[in-house]
Short mmCIF file of C-alpha atoms in Angstrom, two decimals:
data_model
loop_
_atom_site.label_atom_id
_atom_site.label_comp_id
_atom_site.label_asym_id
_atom_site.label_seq_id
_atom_site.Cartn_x
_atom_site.Cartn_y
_atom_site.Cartn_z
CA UNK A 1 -17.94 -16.65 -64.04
CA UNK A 2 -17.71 -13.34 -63.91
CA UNK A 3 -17.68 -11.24 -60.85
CA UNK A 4 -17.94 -7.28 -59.96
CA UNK A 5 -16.40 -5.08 -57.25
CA UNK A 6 -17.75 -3.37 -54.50
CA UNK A 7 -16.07 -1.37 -52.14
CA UNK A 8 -18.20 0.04 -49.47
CA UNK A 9 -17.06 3.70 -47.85
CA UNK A 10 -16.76 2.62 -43.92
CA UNK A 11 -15.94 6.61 -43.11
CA UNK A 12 -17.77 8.11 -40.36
CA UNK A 13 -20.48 10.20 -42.22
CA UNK A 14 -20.83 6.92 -44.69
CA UNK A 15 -21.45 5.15 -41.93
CA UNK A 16 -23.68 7.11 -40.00
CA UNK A 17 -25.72 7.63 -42.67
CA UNK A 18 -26.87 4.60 -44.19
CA UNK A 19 -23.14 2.91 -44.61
CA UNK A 20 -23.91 0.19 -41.89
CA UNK A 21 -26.98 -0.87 -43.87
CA UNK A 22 -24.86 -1.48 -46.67
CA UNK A 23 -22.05 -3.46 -44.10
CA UNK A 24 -25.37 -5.59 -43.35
CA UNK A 25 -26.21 -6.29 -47.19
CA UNK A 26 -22.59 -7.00 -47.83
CA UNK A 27 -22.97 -9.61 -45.61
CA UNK A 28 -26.18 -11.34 -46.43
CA UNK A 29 -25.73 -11.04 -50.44
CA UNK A 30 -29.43 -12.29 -52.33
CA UNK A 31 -28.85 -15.78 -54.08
CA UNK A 32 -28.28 -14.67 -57.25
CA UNK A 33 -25.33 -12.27 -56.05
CA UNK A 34 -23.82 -14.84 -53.92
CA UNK A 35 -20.38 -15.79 -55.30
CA UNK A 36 -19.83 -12.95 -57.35
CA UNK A 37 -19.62 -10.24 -56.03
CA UNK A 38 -15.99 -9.34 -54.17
CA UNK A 39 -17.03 -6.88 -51.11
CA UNK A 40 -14.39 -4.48 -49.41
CA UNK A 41 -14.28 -1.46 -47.21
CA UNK A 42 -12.86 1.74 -48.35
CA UNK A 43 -11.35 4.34 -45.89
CA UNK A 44 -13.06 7.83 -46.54
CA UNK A 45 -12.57 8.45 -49.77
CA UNK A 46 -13.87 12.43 -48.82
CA UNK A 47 -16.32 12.58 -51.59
CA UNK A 48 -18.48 13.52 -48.68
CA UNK A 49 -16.44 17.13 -48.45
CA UNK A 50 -17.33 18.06 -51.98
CA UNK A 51 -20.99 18.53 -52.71
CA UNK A 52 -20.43 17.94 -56.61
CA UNK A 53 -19.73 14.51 -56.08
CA UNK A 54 -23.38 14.04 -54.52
CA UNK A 55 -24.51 12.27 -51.59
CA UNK A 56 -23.66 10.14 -48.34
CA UNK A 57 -23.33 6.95 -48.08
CA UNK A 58 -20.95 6.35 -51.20
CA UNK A 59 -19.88 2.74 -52.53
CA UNK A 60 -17.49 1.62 -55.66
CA UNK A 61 -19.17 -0.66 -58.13
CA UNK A 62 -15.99 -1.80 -60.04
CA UNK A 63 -14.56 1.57 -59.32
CA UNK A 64 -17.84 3.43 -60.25
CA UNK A 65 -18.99 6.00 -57.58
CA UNK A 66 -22.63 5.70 -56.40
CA UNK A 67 -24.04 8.07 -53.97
CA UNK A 68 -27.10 7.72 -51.99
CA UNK A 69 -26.48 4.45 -51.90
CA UNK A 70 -29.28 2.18 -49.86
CA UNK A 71 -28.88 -1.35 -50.24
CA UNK A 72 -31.92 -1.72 -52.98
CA UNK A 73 -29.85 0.77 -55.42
CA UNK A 74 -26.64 -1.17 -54.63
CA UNK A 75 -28.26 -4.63 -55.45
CA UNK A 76 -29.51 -3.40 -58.81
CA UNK A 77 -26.57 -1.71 -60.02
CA UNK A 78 -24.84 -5.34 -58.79
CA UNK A 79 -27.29 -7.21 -60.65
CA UNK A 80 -27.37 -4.84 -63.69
CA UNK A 81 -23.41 -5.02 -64.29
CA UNK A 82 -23.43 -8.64 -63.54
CA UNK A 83 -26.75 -9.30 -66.23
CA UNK A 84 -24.58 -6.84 -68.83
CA UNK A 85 -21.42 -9.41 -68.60
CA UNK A 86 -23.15 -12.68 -68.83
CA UNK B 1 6.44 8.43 -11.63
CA UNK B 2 9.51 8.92 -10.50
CA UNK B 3 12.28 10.74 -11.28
CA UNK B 4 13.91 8.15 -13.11
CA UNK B 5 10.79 8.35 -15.36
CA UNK B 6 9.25 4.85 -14.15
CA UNK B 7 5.72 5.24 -13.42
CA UNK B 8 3.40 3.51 -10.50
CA UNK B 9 0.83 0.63 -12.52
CA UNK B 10 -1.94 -0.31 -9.53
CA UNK B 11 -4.38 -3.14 -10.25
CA UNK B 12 -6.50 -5.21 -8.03
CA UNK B 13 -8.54 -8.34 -8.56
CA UNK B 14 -10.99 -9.85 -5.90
CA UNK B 15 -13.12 -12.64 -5.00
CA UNK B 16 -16.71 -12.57 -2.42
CA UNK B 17 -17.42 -14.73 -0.38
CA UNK B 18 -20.21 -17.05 -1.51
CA UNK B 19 -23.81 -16.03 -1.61
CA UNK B 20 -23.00 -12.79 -0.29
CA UNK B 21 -23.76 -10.20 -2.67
CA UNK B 22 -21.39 -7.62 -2.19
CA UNK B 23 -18.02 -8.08 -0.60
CA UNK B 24 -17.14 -6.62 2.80
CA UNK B 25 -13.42 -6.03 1.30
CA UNK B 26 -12.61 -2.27 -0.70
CA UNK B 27 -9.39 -1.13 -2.61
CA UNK B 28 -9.21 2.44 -3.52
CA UNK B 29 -7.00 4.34 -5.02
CA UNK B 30 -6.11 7.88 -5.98
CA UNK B 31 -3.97 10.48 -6.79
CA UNK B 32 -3.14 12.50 -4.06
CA UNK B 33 -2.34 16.05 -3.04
CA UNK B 34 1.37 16.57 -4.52
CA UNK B 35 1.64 15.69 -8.42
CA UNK B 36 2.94 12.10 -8.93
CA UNK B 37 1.48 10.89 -5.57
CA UNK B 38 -0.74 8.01 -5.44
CA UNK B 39 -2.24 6.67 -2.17
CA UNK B 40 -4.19 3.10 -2.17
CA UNK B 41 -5.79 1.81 0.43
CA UNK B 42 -7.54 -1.89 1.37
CA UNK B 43 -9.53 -2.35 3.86
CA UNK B 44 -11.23 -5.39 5.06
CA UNK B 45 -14.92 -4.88 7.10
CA UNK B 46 -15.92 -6.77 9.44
CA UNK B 47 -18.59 -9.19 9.24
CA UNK B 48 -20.13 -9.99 5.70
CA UNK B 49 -22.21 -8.64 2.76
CA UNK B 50 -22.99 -4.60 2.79
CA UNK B 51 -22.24 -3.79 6.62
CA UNK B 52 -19.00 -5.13 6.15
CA UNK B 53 -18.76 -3.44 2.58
CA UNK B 54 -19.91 -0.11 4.41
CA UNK B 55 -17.79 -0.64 6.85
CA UNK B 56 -14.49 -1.28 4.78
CA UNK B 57 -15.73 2.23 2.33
CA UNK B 58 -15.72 4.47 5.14
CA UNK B 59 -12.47 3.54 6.58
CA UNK B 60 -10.73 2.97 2.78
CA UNK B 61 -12.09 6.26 2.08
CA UNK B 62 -11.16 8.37 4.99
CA UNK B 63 -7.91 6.88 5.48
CA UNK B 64 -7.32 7.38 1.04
CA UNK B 65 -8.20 11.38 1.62
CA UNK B 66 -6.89 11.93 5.18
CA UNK B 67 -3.75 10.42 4.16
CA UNK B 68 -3.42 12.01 0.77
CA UNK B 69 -3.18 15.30 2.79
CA UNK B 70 -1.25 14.68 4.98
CA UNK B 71 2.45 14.90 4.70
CA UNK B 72 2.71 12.02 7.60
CA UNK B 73 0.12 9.58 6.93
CA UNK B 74 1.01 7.52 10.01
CA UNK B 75 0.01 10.55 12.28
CA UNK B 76 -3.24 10.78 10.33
CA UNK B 77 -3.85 6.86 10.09
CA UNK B 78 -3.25 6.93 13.66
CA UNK B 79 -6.19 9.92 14.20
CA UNK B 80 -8.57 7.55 12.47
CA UNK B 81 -8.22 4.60 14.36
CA UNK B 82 -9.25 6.69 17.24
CA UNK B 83 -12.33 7.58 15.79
CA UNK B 84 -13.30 4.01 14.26
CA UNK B 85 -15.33 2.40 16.56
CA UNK B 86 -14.81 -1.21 18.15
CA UNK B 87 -17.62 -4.06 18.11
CA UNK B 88 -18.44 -4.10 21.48
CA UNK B 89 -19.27 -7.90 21.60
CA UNK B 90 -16.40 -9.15 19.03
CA UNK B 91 -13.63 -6.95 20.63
CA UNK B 92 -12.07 -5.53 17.31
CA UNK B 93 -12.10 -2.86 15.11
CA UNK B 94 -14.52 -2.93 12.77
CA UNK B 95 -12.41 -2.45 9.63
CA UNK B 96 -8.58 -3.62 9.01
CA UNK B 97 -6.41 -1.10 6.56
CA UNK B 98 -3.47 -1.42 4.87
CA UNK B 99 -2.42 2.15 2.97
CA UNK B 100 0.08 2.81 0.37
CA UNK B 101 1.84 5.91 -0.38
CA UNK B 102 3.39 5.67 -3.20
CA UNK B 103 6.13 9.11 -3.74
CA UNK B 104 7.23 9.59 -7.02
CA UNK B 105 10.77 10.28 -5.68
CA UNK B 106 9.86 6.43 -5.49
CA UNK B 107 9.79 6.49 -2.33
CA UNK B 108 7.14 3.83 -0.81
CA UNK B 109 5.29 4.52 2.96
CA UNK B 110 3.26 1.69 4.36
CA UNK B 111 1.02 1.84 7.23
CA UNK B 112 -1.05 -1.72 8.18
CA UNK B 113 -3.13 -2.29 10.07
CA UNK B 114 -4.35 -5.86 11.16
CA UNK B 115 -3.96 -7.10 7.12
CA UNK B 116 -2.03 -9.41 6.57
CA UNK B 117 1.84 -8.19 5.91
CA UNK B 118 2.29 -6.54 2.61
CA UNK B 119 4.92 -8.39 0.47
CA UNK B 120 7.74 -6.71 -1.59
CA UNK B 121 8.31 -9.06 -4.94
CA UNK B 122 11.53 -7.92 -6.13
CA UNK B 123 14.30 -9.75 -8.31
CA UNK B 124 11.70 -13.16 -8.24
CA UNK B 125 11.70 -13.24 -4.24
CA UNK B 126 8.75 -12.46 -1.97
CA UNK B 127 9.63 -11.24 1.58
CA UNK B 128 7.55 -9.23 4.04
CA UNK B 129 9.06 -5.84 4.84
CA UNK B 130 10.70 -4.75 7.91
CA UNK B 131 8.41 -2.15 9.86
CA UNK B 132 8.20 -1.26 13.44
CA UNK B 133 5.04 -0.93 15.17
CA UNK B 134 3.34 1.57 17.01
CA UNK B 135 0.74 1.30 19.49
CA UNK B 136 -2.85 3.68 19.21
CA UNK B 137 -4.33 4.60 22.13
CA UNK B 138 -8.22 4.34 22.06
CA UNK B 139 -11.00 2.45 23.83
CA UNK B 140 -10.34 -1.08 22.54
CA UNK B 141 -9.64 -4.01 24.65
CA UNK B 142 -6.86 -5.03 22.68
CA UNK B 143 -3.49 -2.85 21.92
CA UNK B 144 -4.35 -1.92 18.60
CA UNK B 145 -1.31 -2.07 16.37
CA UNK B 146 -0.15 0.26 12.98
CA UNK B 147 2.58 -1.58 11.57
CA UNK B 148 4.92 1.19 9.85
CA UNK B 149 7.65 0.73 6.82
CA UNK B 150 8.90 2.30 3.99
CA UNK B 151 11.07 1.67 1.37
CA UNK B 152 12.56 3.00 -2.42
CA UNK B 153 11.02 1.38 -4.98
CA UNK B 154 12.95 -0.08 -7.53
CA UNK B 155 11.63 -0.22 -11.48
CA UNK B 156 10.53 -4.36 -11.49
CA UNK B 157 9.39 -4.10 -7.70
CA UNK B 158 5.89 -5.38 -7.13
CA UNK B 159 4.03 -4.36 -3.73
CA UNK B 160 1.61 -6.96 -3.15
CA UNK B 161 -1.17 -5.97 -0.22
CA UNK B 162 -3.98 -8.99 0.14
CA UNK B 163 -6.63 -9.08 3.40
CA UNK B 164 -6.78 -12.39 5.40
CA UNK B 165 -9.02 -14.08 2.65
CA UNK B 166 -5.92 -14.53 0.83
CA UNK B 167 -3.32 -15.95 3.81
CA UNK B 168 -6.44 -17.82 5.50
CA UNK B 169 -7.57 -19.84 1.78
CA UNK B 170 -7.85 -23.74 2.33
CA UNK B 171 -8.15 -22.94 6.21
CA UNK B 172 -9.24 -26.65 7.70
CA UNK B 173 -8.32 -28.52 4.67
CA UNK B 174 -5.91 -31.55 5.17
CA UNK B 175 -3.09 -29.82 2.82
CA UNK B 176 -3.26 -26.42 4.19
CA UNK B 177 -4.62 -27.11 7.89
CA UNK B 178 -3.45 -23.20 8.97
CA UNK B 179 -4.72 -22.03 5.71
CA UNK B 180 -2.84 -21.04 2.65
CA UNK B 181 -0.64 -18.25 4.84
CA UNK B 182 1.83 -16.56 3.80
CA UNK B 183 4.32 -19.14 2.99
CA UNK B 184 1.63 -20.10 -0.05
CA UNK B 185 0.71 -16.76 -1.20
CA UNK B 186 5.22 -16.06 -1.61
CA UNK B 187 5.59 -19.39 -3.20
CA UNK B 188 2.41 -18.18 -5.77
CA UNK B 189 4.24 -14.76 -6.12
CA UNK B 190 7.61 -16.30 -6.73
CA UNK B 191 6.20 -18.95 -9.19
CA UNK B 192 4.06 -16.44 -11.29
CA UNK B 193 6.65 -13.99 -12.18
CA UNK B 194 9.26 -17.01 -12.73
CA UNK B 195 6.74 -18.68 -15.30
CA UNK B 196 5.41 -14.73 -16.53
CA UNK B 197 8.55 -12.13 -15.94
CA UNK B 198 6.49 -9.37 -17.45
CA UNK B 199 3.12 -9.91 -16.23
CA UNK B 200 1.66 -6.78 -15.33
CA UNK B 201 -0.04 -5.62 -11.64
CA UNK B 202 -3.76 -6.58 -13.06
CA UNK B 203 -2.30 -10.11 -14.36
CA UNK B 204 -0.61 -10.80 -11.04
CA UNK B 205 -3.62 -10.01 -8.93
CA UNK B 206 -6.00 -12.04 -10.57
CA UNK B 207 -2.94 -15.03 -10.36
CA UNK B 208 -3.56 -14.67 -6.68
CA UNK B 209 -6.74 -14.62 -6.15
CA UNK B 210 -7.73 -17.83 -8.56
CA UNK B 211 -4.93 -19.26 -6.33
CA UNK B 212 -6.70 -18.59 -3.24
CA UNK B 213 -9.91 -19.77 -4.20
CA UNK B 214 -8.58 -22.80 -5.42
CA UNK B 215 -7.13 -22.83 -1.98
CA UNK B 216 -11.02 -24.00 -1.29
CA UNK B 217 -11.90 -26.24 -4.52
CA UNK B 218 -13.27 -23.18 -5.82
CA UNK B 219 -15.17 -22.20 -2.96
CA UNK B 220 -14.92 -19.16 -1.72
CA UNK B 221 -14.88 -18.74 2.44
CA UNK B 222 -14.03 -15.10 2.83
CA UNK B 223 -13.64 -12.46 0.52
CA UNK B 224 -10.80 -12.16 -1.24
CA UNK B 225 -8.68 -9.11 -2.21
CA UNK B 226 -5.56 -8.71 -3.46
CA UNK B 227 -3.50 -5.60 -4.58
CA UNK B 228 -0.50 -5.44 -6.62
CA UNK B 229 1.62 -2.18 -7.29
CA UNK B 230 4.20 -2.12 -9.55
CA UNK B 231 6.70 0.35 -10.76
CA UNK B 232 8.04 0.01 -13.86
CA UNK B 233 9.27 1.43 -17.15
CA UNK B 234 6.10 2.77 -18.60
CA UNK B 235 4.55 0.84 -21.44
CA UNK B 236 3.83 4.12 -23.79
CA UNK B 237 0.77 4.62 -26.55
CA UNK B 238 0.25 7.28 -29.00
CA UNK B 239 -2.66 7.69 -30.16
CA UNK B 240 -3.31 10.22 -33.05
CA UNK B 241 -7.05 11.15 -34.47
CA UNK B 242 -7.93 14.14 -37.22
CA UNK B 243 -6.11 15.57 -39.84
CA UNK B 244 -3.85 18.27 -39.24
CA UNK B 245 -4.85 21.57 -38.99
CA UNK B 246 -3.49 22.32 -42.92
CA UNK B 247 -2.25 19.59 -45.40
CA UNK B 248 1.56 21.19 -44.87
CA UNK B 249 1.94 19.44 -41.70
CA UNK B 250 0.76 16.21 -42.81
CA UNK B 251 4.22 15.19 -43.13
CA UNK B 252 4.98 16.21 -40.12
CA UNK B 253 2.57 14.04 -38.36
CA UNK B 254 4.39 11.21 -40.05
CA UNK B 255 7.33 11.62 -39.15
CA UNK B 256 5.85 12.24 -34.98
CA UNK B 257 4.46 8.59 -35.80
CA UNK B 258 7.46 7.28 -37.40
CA UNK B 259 9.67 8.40 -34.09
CA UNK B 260 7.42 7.64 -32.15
CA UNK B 261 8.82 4.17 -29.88
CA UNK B 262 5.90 2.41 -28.75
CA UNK B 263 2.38 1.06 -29.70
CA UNK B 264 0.58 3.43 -32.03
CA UNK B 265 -2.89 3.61 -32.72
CA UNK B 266 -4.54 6.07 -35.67
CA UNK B 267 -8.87 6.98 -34.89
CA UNK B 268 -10.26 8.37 -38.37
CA UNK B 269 -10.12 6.49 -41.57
CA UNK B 270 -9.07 10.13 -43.32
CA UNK B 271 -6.57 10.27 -40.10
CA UNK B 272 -4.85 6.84 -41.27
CA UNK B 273 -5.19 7.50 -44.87
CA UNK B 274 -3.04 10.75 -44.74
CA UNK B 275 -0.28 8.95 -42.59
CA UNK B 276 -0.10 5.67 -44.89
CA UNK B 277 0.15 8.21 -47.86
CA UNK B 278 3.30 9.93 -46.41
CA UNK B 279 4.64 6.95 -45.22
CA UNK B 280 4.43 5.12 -48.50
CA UNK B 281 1.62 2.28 -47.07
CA UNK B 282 -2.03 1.33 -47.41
CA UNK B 283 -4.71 1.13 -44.90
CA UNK B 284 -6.93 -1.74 -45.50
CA UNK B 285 -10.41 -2.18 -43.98
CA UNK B 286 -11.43 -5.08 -41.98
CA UNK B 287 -15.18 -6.30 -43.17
CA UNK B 288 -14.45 -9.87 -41.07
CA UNK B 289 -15.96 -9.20 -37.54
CA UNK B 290 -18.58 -6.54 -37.73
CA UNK B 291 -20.22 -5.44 -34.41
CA UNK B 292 -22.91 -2.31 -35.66
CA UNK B 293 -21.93 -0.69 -32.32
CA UNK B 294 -19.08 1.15 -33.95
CA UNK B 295 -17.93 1.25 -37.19
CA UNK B 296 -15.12 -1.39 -38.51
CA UNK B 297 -11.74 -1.09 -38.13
CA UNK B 298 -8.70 -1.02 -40.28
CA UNK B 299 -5.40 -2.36 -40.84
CA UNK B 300 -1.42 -0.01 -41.00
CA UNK B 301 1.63 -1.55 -40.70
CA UNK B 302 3.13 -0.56 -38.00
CA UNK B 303 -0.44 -0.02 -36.46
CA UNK B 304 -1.73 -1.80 -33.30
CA UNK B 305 -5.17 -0.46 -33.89
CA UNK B 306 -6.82 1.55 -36.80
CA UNK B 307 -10.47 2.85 -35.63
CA UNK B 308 -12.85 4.92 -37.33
CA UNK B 309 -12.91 8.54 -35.54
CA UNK B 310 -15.31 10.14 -33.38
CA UNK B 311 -18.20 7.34 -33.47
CA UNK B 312 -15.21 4.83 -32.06
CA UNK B 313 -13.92 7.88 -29.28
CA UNK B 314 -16.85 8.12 -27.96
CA UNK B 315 -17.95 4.71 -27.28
CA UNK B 316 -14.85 4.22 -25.81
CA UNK B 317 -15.22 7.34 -23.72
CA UNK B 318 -18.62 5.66 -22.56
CA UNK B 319 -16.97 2.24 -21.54
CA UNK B 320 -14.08 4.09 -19.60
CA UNK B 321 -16.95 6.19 -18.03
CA UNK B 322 -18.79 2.98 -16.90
CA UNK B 323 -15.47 1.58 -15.12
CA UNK B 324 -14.54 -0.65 -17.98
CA UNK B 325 -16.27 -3.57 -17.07
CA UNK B 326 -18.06 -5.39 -19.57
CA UNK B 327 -15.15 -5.47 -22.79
CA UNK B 328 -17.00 -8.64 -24.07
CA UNK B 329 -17.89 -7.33 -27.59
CA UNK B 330 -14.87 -6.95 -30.09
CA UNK B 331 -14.86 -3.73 -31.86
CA UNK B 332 -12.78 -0.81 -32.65
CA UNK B 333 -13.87 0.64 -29.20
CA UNK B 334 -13.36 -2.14 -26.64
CA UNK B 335 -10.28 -3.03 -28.71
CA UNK B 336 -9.15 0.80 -28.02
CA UNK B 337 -10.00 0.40 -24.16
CA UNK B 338 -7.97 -2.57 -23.97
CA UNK B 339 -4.82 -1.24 -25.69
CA UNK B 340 -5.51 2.03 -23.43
CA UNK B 341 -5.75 0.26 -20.19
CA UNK B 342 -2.58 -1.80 -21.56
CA UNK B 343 -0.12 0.99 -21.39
CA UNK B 344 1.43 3.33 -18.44
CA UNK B 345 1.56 6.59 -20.91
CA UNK B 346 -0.89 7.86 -23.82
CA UNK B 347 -0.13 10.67 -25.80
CA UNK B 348 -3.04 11.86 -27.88
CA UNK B 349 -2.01 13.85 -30.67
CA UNK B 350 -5.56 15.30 -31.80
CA UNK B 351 -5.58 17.12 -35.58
CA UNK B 352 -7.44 20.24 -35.49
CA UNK B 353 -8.76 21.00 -39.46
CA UNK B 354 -12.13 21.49 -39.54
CA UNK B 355 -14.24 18.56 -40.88
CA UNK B 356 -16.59 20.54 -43.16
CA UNK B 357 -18.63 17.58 -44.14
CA UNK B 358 -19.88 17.38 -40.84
CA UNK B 359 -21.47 20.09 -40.84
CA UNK B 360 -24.38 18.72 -42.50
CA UNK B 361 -27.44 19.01 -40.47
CA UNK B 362 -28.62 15.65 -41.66
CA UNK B 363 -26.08 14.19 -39.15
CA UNK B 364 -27.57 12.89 -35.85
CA UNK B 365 -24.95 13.61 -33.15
CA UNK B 366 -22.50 16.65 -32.85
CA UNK B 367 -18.91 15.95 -35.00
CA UNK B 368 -17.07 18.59 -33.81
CA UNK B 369 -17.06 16.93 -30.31
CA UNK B 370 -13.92 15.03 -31.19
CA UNK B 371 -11.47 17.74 -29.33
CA UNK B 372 -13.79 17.46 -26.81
CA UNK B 373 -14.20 13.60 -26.65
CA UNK B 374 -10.29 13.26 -26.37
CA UNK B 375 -9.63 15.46 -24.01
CA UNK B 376 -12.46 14.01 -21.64
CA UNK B 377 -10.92 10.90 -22.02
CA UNK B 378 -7.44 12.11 -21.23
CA UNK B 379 -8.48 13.42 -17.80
CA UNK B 380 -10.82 10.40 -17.25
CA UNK B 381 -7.54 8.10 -17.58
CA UNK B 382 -5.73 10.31 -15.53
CA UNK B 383 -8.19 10.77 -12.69
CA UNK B 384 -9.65 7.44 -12.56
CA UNK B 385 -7.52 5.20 -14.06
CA UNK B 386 -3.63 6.34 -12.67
CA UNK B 387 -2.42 6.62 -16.24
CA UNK B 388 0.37 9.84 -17.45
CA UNK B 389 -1.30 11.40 -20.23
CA UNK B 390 -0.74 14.53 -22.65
CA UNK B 391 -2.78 15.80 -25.23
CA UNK B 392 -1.12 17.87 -27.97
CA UNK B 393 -2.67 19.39 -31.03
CA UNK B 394 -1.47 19.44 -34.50
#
């Protein structure tokens, strides 16, 4: 079965802004996410210093940046690489 | 601390008596006038409940500053006991004291007074200390009595002061008709260090005092206080938070780490990530036991602890602030109190480049409060707690 990565950014302006929400989702994954998807935290990975790279919180998705990231987005782009593997 | 570079760990643990709210016992203690100086004080009110808990504050109090000042506490002590009044009806005084000053030549000064004797714990053996006494004049029925010793404290000496809850435990009861006494409270001294060599001052209190209560099936007759000094080699912490001021003397902060001989702990995620780079590691994050108080911690080798920064320092700040008492919830900040409480000697080591993403004005609390938030806490542990810290910048 496949499976997909994410890595959520547990730094303190990740966290502050919107990262615990994500902790939260990470821990009560919808049924159809159960199972596959492999959760982690990430130490700051700074792309909150550089304004090109876009906006707090940031997660992984199989090594993908997302920024803004609110726990609808997250479960989408989850369910969207998951749907595109089969 | 002394000269020999052992420092003074003080710790008490106490019992009330039942259904009385408060207890009529106090232990204080506090630095004193000369640097390295602590003076305690315990002081047992008479009665029960909040007279005897007034009682027992005044006199701790008075006797804590008065003798702090003074470069002959007996003298002083002695001045105080002529002011404290005597229940008319009972005949005594209306609070007991037993004061500490602890030198850090390491040189110990005891004045008691009508306590029971305070015990020296040294090598595994409990013995009362010799002391001559001295008689206070006043207006009490009774010769009132100071009992006066001193001694040089050894690294591995415990000074163990308890008030008459302690020696007076299990008083009636067919095993221990004259109560617990001093016999039982040397035998519990002796057998808790044998079974524990290196429990520490707040582990050795709280020993005696479940031992005394149990004195009374759990009961508990009279409060019960008891006071343990110890002098010993300090336990030492560094903790380091913040990057360094420019990315040369990132290695350099590695290296402070590497040397560095005893428990480390690393606040900031960008903080731990810099030091695991130049020591050729990894910091992982722990996602296991979440508490949304404060954000989750991490794992180093070589690590004790690995917070998140200023969210984590300040929590921790707050807990110290409140007196430490409720350390219930597991998360980077209660796990930072405990580790701080732990050890005899913190050395913060705070990095000092500006975090430029904090700036944004989306962020609800103040970022830059992280030199602040350190050194608060380094003069709270100081002041309130007894510990040696430093705070250095990088």
């Amino acid at each position: 079965m496949a499976t997909v990565e994410l890595e959520i950014c547990t730094g303190t302006a990740c966290y502050l802004l919107g990262g615990a929400d994500l902790l939260l989702l990470a821990q009560e994954l919808p049924a159809e996410l159960r199972g596959r998807v492999r959760v982690r935290g990430r130490a700051c990975m700074d792309r909150c210093r550089r304004p090109a790279c876009g906006i707090t919180p940031f997660v992984l998705i199989d090594g993908e940046p997302l920024g803004e990231a609110t726990p609808e987005k997250v479960r989408e782009q989850l369910r969207q690489r998951l749907a595109g593997r089969g | 601390m002394t000269a020999a570079g052992a420092v003074y760990e003080v710790a008490h643990a106490a019992a009330r008596k039942r259904a009385q709210r408060v207890s009529g016992d106090l232990f204080v203690s506090g630095r004193a006038a000369e640097p390295g100086r602590i003076v305690a004080v315990l002081s047992d009110g008479l009665g029960s409940g909040i007279k005897a808990r007034v009682l027992a504050a005044l006199t701790a109090t008075m006797a804590q500053r008065f003798a702090g000042h003074e470069r002959r506490p007996a003298h002083a002590l002695a001045s105080i006991m002529q002011a404290l009044p005597v229940c008319r009806e009972r005949g005594i005084s209306y609070a007991t004291f037993s004061v500490a000053d602890l030198r850090r030549d390491g040189e110990v000064r005891l004045v008691e007074f009508d306590n029971p004797r305070a015990v020296l714990l040294r090598d595994g053996r409990a013995r009362t200390l010799p002391a001559r006494e001295e008689t206070v004049a006043g207006d009490a029925p009774y010769p009132r009595r100071l009992r006066l010793a001193g001694f040089t404290a050894r690294p591995g000496d415990r000074l163990v002061l308890c008030t008459d809850g302690v020696t007076q435990a299990g008083m009636g009861r067919p095993a221990t008709p004259l109560g617990w006494g001093e016999a039982g409270l040397h035998a519990c001294l002796e057998q808790a260090v044998a079974a524990n060599p290196d429990s520490d001052a707040a582990e050795l209190a709280a020993t005696v005092t479940r031992a005394a209560q149990a004195q009374d099936g759990g009961q508990c007759h009279d409060d019960i206080t008891c006071a343990v000094i110890a002098l010993r080699a300090p336990r030492e912490l560094l903790v380091v938070s913040g990057p360094p001021i420019t990315p040369e003397r990132d290695r350099e902060l590695a290296q402070l780490v590497r040397a560095f001989g005893g428990t480390r702990i690393a606040c900031g995620g960008t903080t731990a990530g810099i030091i695991a780079r130049e020591l050729g590691t990894e910091v992982a994050v722990d996602l296991q036991r979440l508490d949304p108080e404060v954000p989750p911690c991490g794992m180093m080798p070589g690590f004790a602890l690995v917070t998140e920064g200023i969210v984590t320092l300040a929590r921790a700040l707050e807990l110290l602030e409140g007196g430490a008492r409720d350390l219930t919830r597991d998360n980077g900040a209660t796990r930072l109190v405990r580790q701080l409480l732990a050890h005899d000697r913190v050395r913060f080591v705070v990095g000092t480049r500006l975090n430029d993403r904090h700036y944004d004005p989306g962020m609800p609390v103040d970022l830059e409060a992280r030199r602040a938030v350190v050194r608060r806490l380094k003069n709270l542990l100081e002041r309130d707690y007894l510990k040696e810290a430093e705070l250095t910048y990088l």
